[in-house]
Short mmCIF file of N, CA and C in Angstrom, two decimals:
data_model
loop_
_atom_site.label_atom_id
_atom_site.label_comp_id
_atom_site.label_asym_id
_atom_site.label_seq_id
_atom_site.Cartn_x
_atom_site.Cartn_y
_atom_site.Cartn_z
N MET A 1 43.56 5.91 -12.91
CA MET A 1 43.36 5.58 -11.52
C MET A 1 43.51 4.07 -11.35
N THR A 2 44.29 3.68 -10.39
CA THR A 2 44.51 2.27 -10.11
C THR A 2 43.78 1.91 -8.83
N VAL A 3 43.01 0.83 -8.90
CA VAL A 3 42.31 0.35 -7.73
C VAL A 3 43.16 -0.75 -7.11
N HIS A 4 43.64 -0.52 -5.92
CA HIS A 4 44.51 -1.48 -5.25
C HIS A 4 43.72 -2.54 -4.50
N ASN A 5 42.49 -2.25 -4.18
CA ASN A 5 41.69 -3.21 -3.42
C ASN A 5 40.31 -3.30 -4.07
N PRO A 6 40.20 -4.11 -5.15
CA PRO A 6 38.90 -4.18 -5.84
C PRO A 6 37.78 -4.68 -4.93
N ALA A 7 38.07 -5.58 -4.01
CA ALA A 7 37.03 -6.06 -3.10
C ALA A 7 36.52 -4.92 -2.24
N GLY A 8 37.42 -4.07 -1.78
CA GLY A 8 37.02 -2.91 -0.98
C GLY A 8 36.17 -1.94 -1.79
N ALA A 9 36.56 -1.73 -3.06
CA ALA A 9 35.80 -0.84 -3.93
C ALA A 9 34.40 -1.39 -4.17
N ILE A 10 34.31 -2.72 -4.37
CA ILE A 10 33.01 -3.34 -4.57
C ILE A 10 32.16 -3.21 -3.31
N ALA A 11 32.77 -3.40 -2.16
CA ALA A 11 32.04 -3.27 -0.89
C ALA A 11 31.50 -1.86 -0.72
N ILE A 12 32.29 -0.86 -1.08
CA ILE A 12 31.85 0.54 -0.97
C ILE A 12 30.68 0.79 -1.93
N LEU A 13 30.80 0.32 -3.17
CA LEU A 13 29.72 0.50 -4.13
C LEU A 13 28.45 -0.21 -3.68
N TYR A 14 28.59 -1.43 -3.14
CA TYR A 14 27.44 -2.17 -2.64
C TYR A 14 26.77 -1.41 -1.50
N SER A 15 27.60 -0.88 -0.61
CA SER A 15 27.08 -0.12 0.53
C SER A 15 26.34 1.13 0.05
N LEU A 16 26.91 1.82 -0.92
CA LEU A 16 26.24 3.00 -1.47
C LEU A 16 24.90 2.62 -2.11
N GLY A 17 24.89 1.53 -2.86
CA GLY A 17 23.65 1.08 -3.50
C GLY A 17 22.60 0.72 -2.47
N THR A 18 22.99 0.01 -1.42
CA THR A 18 22.06 -0.35 -0.36
C THR A 18 21.51 0.89 0.31
N ASN A 19 22.38 1.86 0.59
CA ASN A 19 21.93 3.10 1.22
C ASN A 19 20.98 3.86 0.32
N LEU A 20 21.24 3.87 -0.98
CA LEU A 20 20.34 4.56 -1.91
C LEU A 20 18.98 3.88 -1.95
N LEU A 21 18.96 2.54 -1.93
CA LEU A 21 17.68 1.83 -1.91
C LEU A 21 16.92 2.11 -0.62
N MET A 22 17.63 2.12 0.50
CA MET A 22 16.96 2.44 1.77
C MET A 22 16.45 3.86 1.73
N ALA A 23 17.22 4.77 1.13
CA ALA A 23 16.78 6.16 1.04
C ALA A 23 15.52 6.25 0.17
N ALA A 24 15.44 5.48 -0.92
CA ALA A 24 14.25 5.50 -1.77
C ALA A 24 13.05 4.97 -1.00
N ASP A 25 13.23 3.88 -0.24
CA ASP A 25 12.15 3.34 0.59
C ASP A 25 11.65 4.39 1.58
N GLU A 26 12.60 5.02 2.26
CA GLU A 26 12.25 6.02 3.27
C GLU A 26 11.59 7.23 2.63
N LEU A 27 12.08 7.65 1.47
CA LEU A 27 11.50 8.80 0.78
C LEU A 27 10.08 8.49 0.34
N ASP A 28 9.86 7.32 -0.26
CA ASP A 28 8.50 6.94 -0.67
C ASP A 28 7.57 6.91 0.53
N ALA A 29 8.03 6.35 1.65
CA ALA A 29 7.20 6.28 2.85
C ALA A 29 6.88 7.68 3.38
N LEU A 30 7.86 8.56 3.36
CA LEU A 30 7.67 9.92 3.84
C LEU A 30 6.68 10.68 2.95
N VAL A 31 6.86 10.58 1.64
CA VAL A 31 5.97 11.29 0.70
C VAL A 31 4.56 10.71 0.78
N PHE A 32 4.44 9.39 0.90
CA PHE A 32 3.13 8.75 1.05
C PHE A 32 2.43 9.29 2.30
N GLY A 33 3.13 9.30 3.43
CA GLY A 33 2.55 9.80 4.68
C GLY A 33 2.11 11.25 4.58
N MET A 34 2.94 12.07 3.93
CA MET A 34 2.59 13.49 3.75
C MET A 34 1.35 13.63 2.86
N ALA A 35 1.27 12.83 1.81
CA ALA A 35 0.11 12.89 0.91
C ALA A 35 -1.16 12.47 1.64
N VAL A 36 -1.06 11.41 2.45
CA VAL A 36 -2.23 10.96 3.22
C VAL A 36 -2.69 12.08 4.15
N ASP A 37 -1.75 12.67 4.88
CA ASP A 37 -2.10 13.74 5.81
C ASP A 37 -2.74 14.93 5.09
N SER A 38 -2.28 15.21 3.88
CA SER A 38 -2.79 16.38 3.16
C SER A 38 -4.19 16.16 2.58
N VAL A 39 -4.60 14.91 2.36
CA VAL A 39 -5.94 14.66 1.80
C VAL A 39 -6.94 14.14 2.82
N ARG A 40 -6.46 13.78 4.00
CA ARG A 40 -7.33 13.16 5.01
C ARG A 40 -8.61 13.97 5.26
N ALA A 41 -8.51 15.28 5.36
CA ALA A 41 -9.67 16.11 5.72
C ALA A 41 -10.46 16.61 4.51
N LEU A 42 -10.03 16.28 3.30
CA LEU A 42 -10.77 16.74 2.13
C LEU A 42 -12.18 16.15 2.14
N PRO A 43 -13.18 16.98 1.80
CA PRO A 43 -14.57 16.50 1.81
C PRO A 43 -14.93 15.76 0.52
N VAL A 44 -14.16 14.71 0.19
CA VAL A 44 -14.40 13.93 -1.03
C VAL A 44 -14.47 12.45 -0.65
N PRO A 45 -15.08 11.63 -1.50
CA PRO A 45 -15.17 10.20 -1.22
C PRO A 45 -13.79 9.53 -1.13
N PHE A 46 -13.76 8.37 -0.49
CA PHE A 46 -12.52 7.62 -0.29
C PHE A 46 -11.79 7.36 -1.61
N THR A 47 -12.54 6.99 -2.64
CA THR A 47 -11.93 6.70 -3.95
C THR A 47 -11.16 7.90 -4.47
N GLU A 48 -11.71 9.10 -4.30
CA GLU A 48 -11.01 10.31 -4.74
C GLU A 48 -9.80 10.60 -3.86
N LYS A 49 -9.91 10.31 -2.57
CA LYS A 49 -8.76 10.50 -1.68
C LYS A 49 -7.62 9.58 -2.08
N VAL A 50 -7.95 8.33 -2.39
CA VAL A 50 -6.93 7.36 -2.82
C VAL A 50 -6.24 7.86 -4.09
N ALA A 51 -7.04 8.29 -5.06
CA ALA A 51 -6.47 8.79 -6.31
C ALA A 51 -5.59 10.01 -6.07
N GLU A 52 -6.02 10.88 -5.18
CA GLU A 52 -5.25 12.09 -4.89
C GLU A 52 -3.94 11.77 -4.16
N VAL A 53 -3.99 10.81 -3.23
CA VAL A 53 -2.76 10.38 -2.55
C VAL A 53 -1.78 9.83 -3.59
N ALA A 54 -2.27 8.98 -4.49
CA ALA A 54 -1.40 8.41 -5.53
C ALA A 54 -0.82 9.52 -6.40
N ASN A 55 -1.64 10.47 -6.78
CA ASN A 55 -1.19 11.57 -7.62
C ASN A 55 -0.13 12.41 -6.92
N ARG A 56 -0.39 12.78 -5.69
CA ARG A 56 0.54 13.64 -4.95
C ARG A 56 1.84 12.94 -4.59
N SER A 57 1.81 11.62 -4.50
CA SER A 57 3.00 10.90 -4.06
C SER A 57 3.66 10.08 -5.18
N GLN A 58 3.20 10.28 -6.42
CA GLN A 58 3.78 9.61 -7.59
C GLN A 58 3.67 8.09 -7.51
N GLY A 59 2.56 7.60 -6.99
CA GLY A 59 2.32 6.16 -6.93
C GLY A 59 1.24 5.75 -7.91
N VAL A 60 1.01 4.45 -8.01
CA VAL A 60 0.01 3.88 -8.91
C VAL A 60 -0.99 3.08 -8.08
N VAL A 61 -2.27 3.40 -8.22
CA VAL A 61 -3.31 2.67 -7.48
C VAL A 61 -3.38 1.24 -7.99
N LEU A 62 -3.22 0.28 -7.08
CA LEU A 62 -3.32 -1.14 -7.43
C LEU A 62 -4.75 -1.64 -7.31
N PHE A 63 -5.42 -1.22 -6.25
CA PHE A 63 -6.82 -1.61 -6.05
C PHE A 63 -7.43 -0.72 -4.98
N ASN A 64 -8.76 -0.68 -5.00
CA ASN A 64 -9.57 0.02 -4.01
C ASN A 64 -10.82 -0.84 -3.85
N LEU A 65 -10.88 -1.56 -2.74
CA LEU A 65 -11.92 -2.58 -2.57
C LEU A 65 -12.84 -2.32 -1.41
N ARG A 66 -14.09 -2.73 -1.58
CA ARG A 66 -15.04 -2.75 -0.48
C ARG A 66 -14.77 -4.03 0.32
N ILE A 67 -14.77 -3.90 1.64
CA ILE A 67 -14.55 -5.05 2.52
C ILE A 67 -15.89 -5.42 3.13
N ASP A 68 -16.40 -6.58 2.77
CA ASP A 68 -17.67 -7.05 3.32
C ASP A 68 -17.41 -7.99 4.48
N GLY A 69 -18.20 -7.88 5.53
CA GLY A 69 -18.12 -8.80 6.64
C GLY A 69 -17.15 -8.42 7.74
N ASP A 70 -16.47 -7.31 7.62
CA ASP A 70 -15.56 -6.88 8.68
C ASP A 70 -16.31 -5.91 9.58
N MET A 71 -16.16 -6.08 10.88
CA MET A 71 -16.90 -5.25 11.83
C MET A 71 -16.38 -3.81 11.92
N GLU A 72 -15.14 -3.56 11.49
CA GLU A 72 -14.54 -2.25 11.66
C GLU A 72 -14.22 -1.52 10.36
N LEU A 73 -13.98 -2.26 9.28
CA LEU A 73 -13.50 -1.65 8.05
C LEU A 73 -14.51 -1.78 6.92
N GLN A 74 -14.53 -0.74 6.06
CA GLN A 74 -15.40 -0.84 4.89
C GLN A 74 -14.64 -0.82 3.58
N ARG A 75 -13.42 -0.24 3.55
CA ARG A 75 -12.65 -0.21 2.30
C ARG A 75 -11.16 -0.32 2.60
N VAL A 76 -10.43 -0.84 1.62
CA VAL A 76 -8.98 -0.88 1.67
C VAL A 76 -8.46 -0.59 0.26
N ALA A 77 -7.39 0.17 0.19
CA ALA A 77 -6.78 0.51 -1.10
C ALA A 77 -5.28 0.37 -0.97
N ALA A 78 -4.63 0.13 -2.12
CA ALA A 78 -3.18 0.01 -2.13
C ALA A 78 -2.60 0.81 -3.29
N ILE A 79 -1.44 1.42 -3.02
CA ILE A 79 -0.74 2.24 -4.00
C ILE A 79 0.71 1.75 -4.08
N ARG A 80 1.18 1.43 -5.28
CA ARG A 80 2.56 0.96 -5.47
C ARG A 80 3.48 2.14 -5.78
N TYR A 81 4.71 2.04 -5.24
CA TYR A 81 5.72 3.09 -5.42
C TYR A 81 6.94 2.55 -6.15
N PRO A 82 7.74 3.46 -6.73
CA PRO A 82 8.92 3.04 -7.49
C PRO A 82 9.89 2.17 -6.68
N SER A 83 9.94 2.34 -5.37
CA SER A 83 10.83 1.54 -4.53
C SER A 83 10.27 0.14 -4.31
N ASN A 84 9.13 -0.17 -4.96
CA ASN A 84 8.44 -1.45 -4.87
C ASN A 84 7.79 -1.67 -3.51
N GLN A 85 7.59 -0.59 -2.77
CA GLN A 85 6.79 -0.66 -1.56
C GLN A 85 5.34 -0.37 -1.94
N THR A 86 4.44 -0.71 -1.04
CA THR A 86 3.03 -0.48 -1.28
C THR A 86 2.44 0.27 -0.10
N GLY A 87 1.81 1.40 -0.41
CA GLY A 87 1.09 2.16 0.60
C GLY A 87 -0.32 1.63 0.70
N VAL A 88 -0.79 1.44 1.93
CA VAL A 88 -2.13 0.89 2.16
C VAL A 88 -2.95 1.93 2.91
N LEU A 89 -4.18 2.15 2.45
CA LEU A 89 -5.12 3.08 3.08
C LEU A 89 -6.35 2.29 3.49
N VAL A 90 -6.88 2.60 4.68
CA VAL A 90 -8.05 1.89 5.19
C VAL A 90 -9.12 2.89 5.61
N LEU A 91 -10.35 2.59 5.24
CA LEU A 91 -11.51 3.40 5.61
C LEU A 91 -12.33 2.60 6.62
N ASP A 92 -12.63 3.23 7.76
CA ASP A 92 -13.40 2.51 8.79
C ASP A 92 -14.90 2.60 8.52
N LYS A 93 -15.68 1.95 9.35
CA LYS A 93 -17.14 1.91 9.17
C LYS A 93 -17.79 3.27 9.30
N GLN A 94 -17.13 4.20 10.02
CA GLN A 94 -17.69 5.55 10.18
C GLN A 94 -17.35 6.43 8.98
N GLY A 95 -16.61 5.91 8.02
CA GLY A 95 -16.27 6.68 6.83
C GLY A 95 -15.06 7.56 6.98
N LEU A 96 -14.21 7.25 7.98
CA LEU A 96 -13.00 8.03 8.20
C LEU A 96 -11.79 7.27 7.70
N LEU A 97 -10.90 7.98 7.04
CA LEU A 97 -9.62 7.40 6.62
C LEU A 97 -8.81 7.23 7.90
N THR A 98 -8.82 6.01 8.46
CA THR A 98 -8.29 5.83 9.80
C THR A 98 -6.87 5.29 9.86
N SER A 99 -6.49 4.48 8.90
CA SER A 99 -5.16 3.88 8.98
C SER A 99 -4.46 3.96 7.64
N HIS A 100 -3.15 4.08 7.73
CA HIS A 100 -2.32 3.94 6.54
C HIS A 100 -0.97 3.38 6.97
N CYS A 101 -0.37 2.63 6.07
CA CYS A 101 0.93 2.03 6.37
C CYS A 101 1.64 1.75 5.05
N MET A 102 2.91 1.44 5.17
CA MET A 102 3.72 1.08 4.02
C MET A 102 4.18 -0.36 4.22
N VAL A 103 3.93 -1.22 3.24
CA VAL A 103 4.34 -2.62 3.33
C VAL A 103 5.20 -2.97 2.11
N ASN A 104 5.89 -4.11 2.21
CA ASN A 104 6.71 -4.53 1.07
C ASN A 104 6.67 -6.04 0.90
N GLY A 105 7.76 -6.62 0.48
CA GLY A 105 7.91 -8.02 0.09
C GLY A 105 6.99 -9.04 0.72
N PRO A 106 7.00 -9.19 2.05
CA PRO A 106 6.18 -10.25 2.64
C PRO A 106 4.68 -10.13 2.33
N PHE A 107 4.22 -8.97 1.96
CA PHE A 107 2.80 -8.77 1.68
C PHE A 107 2.44 -8.98 0.21
N SER A 108 3.45 -9.15 -0.64
CA SER A 108 3.18 -9.25 -2.08
C SER A 108 2.27 -10.43 -2.42
N SER A 109 2.37 -11.53 -1.68
CA SER A 109 1.51 -12.68 -1.97
C SER A 109 0.05 -12.39 -1.60
N PHE A 110 -0.18 -11.47 -0.68
CA PHE A 110 -1.54 -11.08 -0.32
C PHE A 110 -2.08 -10.03 -1.29
N ILE A 111 -1.19 -9.18 -1.80
CA ILE A 111 -1.59 -8.08 -2.69
C ILE A 111 -1.86 -8.57 -4.11
N ALA A 112 -1.06 -9.52 -4.59
CA ALA A 112 -1.15 -9.97 -5.99
C ALA A 112 -2.56 -10.38 -6.42
N PRO A 113 -3.29 -11.22 -5.65
CA PRO A 113 -4.63 -11.60 -6.11
C PRO A 113 -5.61 -10.42 -6.15
N LEU A 114 -5.42 -9.46 -5.25
CA LEU A 114 -6.30 -8.28 -5.24
C LEU A 114 -5.98 -7.37 -6.43
N GLU A 115 -4.71 -7.24 -6.72
CA GLU A 115 -4.28 -6.45 -7.88
C GLU A 115 -4.77 -7.11 -9.17
N ASP A 116 -4.64 -8.45 -9.24
CA ASP A 116 -5.11 -9.17 -10.43
C ASP A 116 -6.61 -9.00 -10.62
N TRP A 117 -7.38 -9.13 -9.54
CA TRP A 117 -8.83 -8.96 -9.60
C TRP A 117 -9.19 -7.58 -10.13
N ASN A 118 -8.43 -6.58 -9.69
CA ASN A 118 -8.72 -5.20 -10.08
C ASN A 118 -8.51 -4.96 -11.57
N THR A 119 -7.70 -5.81 -12.23
CA THR A 119 -7.45 -5.63 -13.67
C THR A 119 -8.50 -6.33 -14.54
N LEU A 120 -9.38 -7.13 -13.90
CA LEU A 120 -10.42 -7.83 -14.66
C LEU A 120 -11.46 -6.85 -15.18
N PRO A 121 -12.12 -7.18 -16.29
CA PRO A 121 -13.25 -6.35 -16.75
C PRO A 121 -14.33 -6.32 -15.67
N LEU A 122 -15.09 -5.23 -15.61
CA LEU A 122 -16.10 -5.07 -14.56
C LEU A 122 -17.09 -6.23 -14.49
N ALA A 123 -17.51 -6.74 -15.64
CA ALA A 123 -18.46 -7.85 -15.64
C ALA A 123 -17.84 -9.09 -14.98
N THR A 124 -16.57 -9.31 -15.20
CA THR A 124 -15.88 -10.45 -14.59
C THR A 124 -15.67 -10.20 -13.10
N GLN A 125 -15.35 -8.97 -12.73
CA GLN A 125 -15.22 -8.63 -11.31
C GLN A 125 -16.52 -8.92 -10.58
N ALA A 126 -17.64 -8.58 -11.20
CA ALA A 126 -18.94 -8.79 -10.56
C ALA A 126 -19.22 -10.26 -10.30
N ARG A 127 -18.68 -11.14 -11.15
CA ARG A 127 -18.89 -12.59 -10.99
C ARG A 127 -17.81 -13.26 -10.15
N THR A 128 -16.74 -12.53 -9.81
CA THR A 128 -15.60 -13.13 -9.12
C THR A 128 -15.46 -12.52 -7.73
N SER A 129 -15.61 -13.33 -6.72
CA SER A 129 -15.50 -12.83 -5.35
C SER A 129 -14.04 -12.59 -4.99
N VAL A 130 -13.80 -11.47 -4.35
CA VAL A 130 -12.46 -11.14 -3.88
C VAL A 130 -12.45 -11.11 -2.35
N ALA A 131 -13.56 -11.56 -1.75
CA ALA A 131 -13.71 -11.50 -0.29
C ALA A 131 -12.64 -12.30 0.44
N GLY A 132 -12.33 -13.50 -0.04
CA GLY A 132 -11.33 -14.34 0.61
C GLY A 132 -9.94 -13.70 0.62
N PRO A 133 -9.42 -13.34 -0.56
CA PRO A 133 -8.11 -12.69 -0.59
C PRO A 133 -8.08 -11.36 0.18
N ALA A 134 -9.17 -10.60 0.14
CA ALA A 134 -9.21 -9.33 0.87
C ALA A 134 -9.16 -9.59 2.38
N SER A 135 -9.88 -10.61 2.83
CA SER A 135 -9.87 -10.96 4.25
C SER A 135 -8.48 -11.42 4.69
N LEU A 136 -7.80 -12.19 3.86
CA LEU A 136 -6.44 -12.64 4.17
C LEU A 136 -5.49 -11.44 4.27
N PHE A 137 -5.63 -10.48 3.36
CA PHE A 137 -4.78 -9.28 3.38
C PHE A 137 -5.01 -8.48 4.66
N ILE A 138 -6.28 -8.25 4.99
CA ILE A 138 -6.61 -7.51 6.21
C ILE A 138 -6.07 -8.26 7.43
N GLY A 139 -6.23 -9.57 7.45
CA GLY A 139 -5.71 -10.38 8.55
C GLY A 139 -4.20 -10.27 8.67
N ALA A 140 -3.50 -10.29 7.54
CA ALA A 140 -2.04 -10.16 7.56
C ALA A 140 -1.62 -8.78 8.08
N LEU A 141 -2.36 -7.74 7.69
CA LEU A 141 -2.06 -6.39 8.19
C LEU A 141 -2.28 -6.33 9.70
N ARG A 142 -3.36 -6.95 10.17
CA ARG A 142 -3.63 -6.97 11.62
C ARG A 142 -2.56 -7.78 12.36
N ASN A 143 -2.20 -8.93 11.83
CA ASN A 143 -1.19 -9.78 12.49
C ASN A 143 0.16 -9.08 12.56
N ALA A 144 0.47 -8.24 11.58
CA ALA A 144 1.73 -7.52 11.56
C ALA A 144 1.68 -6.25 12.42
N GLY A 145 0.51 -5.94 12.95
CA GLY A 145 0.37 -4.77 13.81
C GLY A 145 0.08 -3.47 13.08
N TYR A 146 -0.19 -3.54 11.78
CA TYR A 146 -0.50 -2.33 11.02
C TYR A 146 -1.93 -1.83 11.25
N LEU A 147 -2.81 -2.75 11.60
CA LEU A 147 -4.21 -2.41 11.88
C LEU A 147 -4.56 -2.97 13.25
N PRO A 148 -5.43 -2.26 13.96
CA PRO A 148 -5.85 -2.81 15.25
C PRO A 148 -6.65 -4.10 15.02
N ARG A 149 -6.48 -5.02 15.94
CA ARG A 149 -7.26 -6.26 15.86
C ARG A 149 -8.70 -5.93 16.20
N GLY A 150 -9.60 -6.46 15.41
CA GLY A 150 -11.01 -6.19 15.66
C GLY A 150 -11.83 -7.43 15.46
N GLY A 151 -13.09 -7.29 15.70
CA GLY A 151 -14.01 -8.40 15.51
C GLY A 151 -14.29 -8.60 14.04
N HIS A 152 -14.55 -9.83 13.68
CA HIS A 152 -14.88 -10.15 12.28
C HIS A 152 -16.32 -10.56 12.18
#
C-alpha cells in the first residue's frame, strides 16, 4: 500500500485518536453517573457508597474527606478513572448524596494535595490539617458551577 498523502494520513490518525480519547472521557462519565444513580438509595454509609461507585465504574478512590466548617456539605470524595478524569461525590449536611460531577485537568492542582494527604499514615493524617486544601477544592467546584454556592 502506498500512501500518497502522509500528512493527510497523519491527520486522519490524529482525528481518530482524539475521537477515541473523547469517547473514553464520555464513557467514563456515563459509567460514573450510572454507578452513582445505582448506589444513591442504598441504605449504607457514604464511605461504602463511594467504594461501591468506584467498584461498579472501575475507578480508584483518591480520597474521602470530612469537610469541617461548611454550612452545606459534610463530605467530599474523588474517584480517578482511566481517562484521567476524576469523579467527585458530595454528601450534604442532611446525609444525602446530593451532588456528583466529573472534572479533569484544571482541578488536578486542587486534587493533588488531598490525594497526597490520603496516602499518609493515619497518625500523620491526624496531625496534618487538610481543611485548607479541601476548602479550596470545594470553592473551585462552586466557582465552576458544579456545586451550588452556599454559605461558609
